[in-house]
């Protein structure tokens, strides 16, 4: 059978990228793309052993410059400390925010103070988890991420805090009953989120990058692992839904929606990784919402 020889060039520089020989005459463009991808090798992990790689006694490795890097811990501490501090500026109504006559005044609505406690608790929890719970598989991320992440977290924190702590803020429509229900949702989901983070921490020994399938433990909050791959995101979303119901504030609802979209993307990515890496991965699990998504 006659075979084709295919030469692949860079569209801009016309530089030769790859030469494929013995390409089947009926090969599709998609199949040629796969051959090209295979010929370019794969990204290597820090723990990969040279002897187990598909190379001979002489190996050629290619270095890719990812640009300026910053540690995950630094990014998380910065992006979480910001909302904590910014929210309190609005809560205490420091000068130049609401007008001189409102400087350092306090809201007469109980829900405003409760919202501040919940918001502060959430970010203090995140800071402590970053320092003492989370184990990162990668040591660094691109430096540009800190600006993007801080803009998102700090900007939304200021927007939410401005309206919740505004002197003209009005409490939720259904009063104390609505606030109590929302507080229960928030507290339960915060406990659930922390429980999942602890379960994931125990799954990976200190200093290891070993990946295992997460399963429920004796803690009832971890039983959500039976239905979703990333219950920490499910609980995180639930917390912000509870906060939105409590405050009945549009910026909080928009922050919750934006967070849900981003966490869904992350959850789908992790779910795909689990399915690809583990053949015996539980088939009933969805990425973030049981039975749906």
mmCIF file of N, CA and C in Angstrom, residues 7 54 127 172 193:
data_model
loop_
_atom_site.group_PDB
_atom_site.id
_atom_site.type_symbol
_atom_site.label_atom_id
_atom_site.label_comp_id
_atom_site.label_asym_id
_atom_site.label_seq_id
_atom_site.Cartn_x
_atom_site.Cartn_y
_atom_site.Cartn_z
ATOM 1 N N UNK A 7 4.813 16.798 5.870
ATOM 2 C CA UNK A 7 5.703 17.749 6.539
ATOM 3 C C UNK A 7 4.850 18.857 7.137
ATOM 4 N N UNK A 54 9.937 6.498 27.777
ATOM 5 C CA UNK A 54 10.180 5.822 26.492
ATOM 6 C C UNK A 54 11.356 6.441 25.731
ATOM 7 N N UNK A 127 -7.710 31.337 55.066
ATOM 8 C CA UNK A 127 -6.316 31.651 55.368
ATOM 9 C C UNK A 127 -5.672 30.543 56.195
ATOM 10 N N UNK A 172 -33.660 41.468 54.688
ATOM 11 C CA UNK A 172 -34.359 40.537 53.796
ATOM 12 C C UNK A 172 -35.867 40.621 53.934
ATOM 13 N N UNK A 193 -17.364 21.954 53.728
ATOM 14 C CA UNK A 193 -16.187 22.336 52.951
ATOM 15 C C UNK A 193 -14.901 22.015 53.712
#
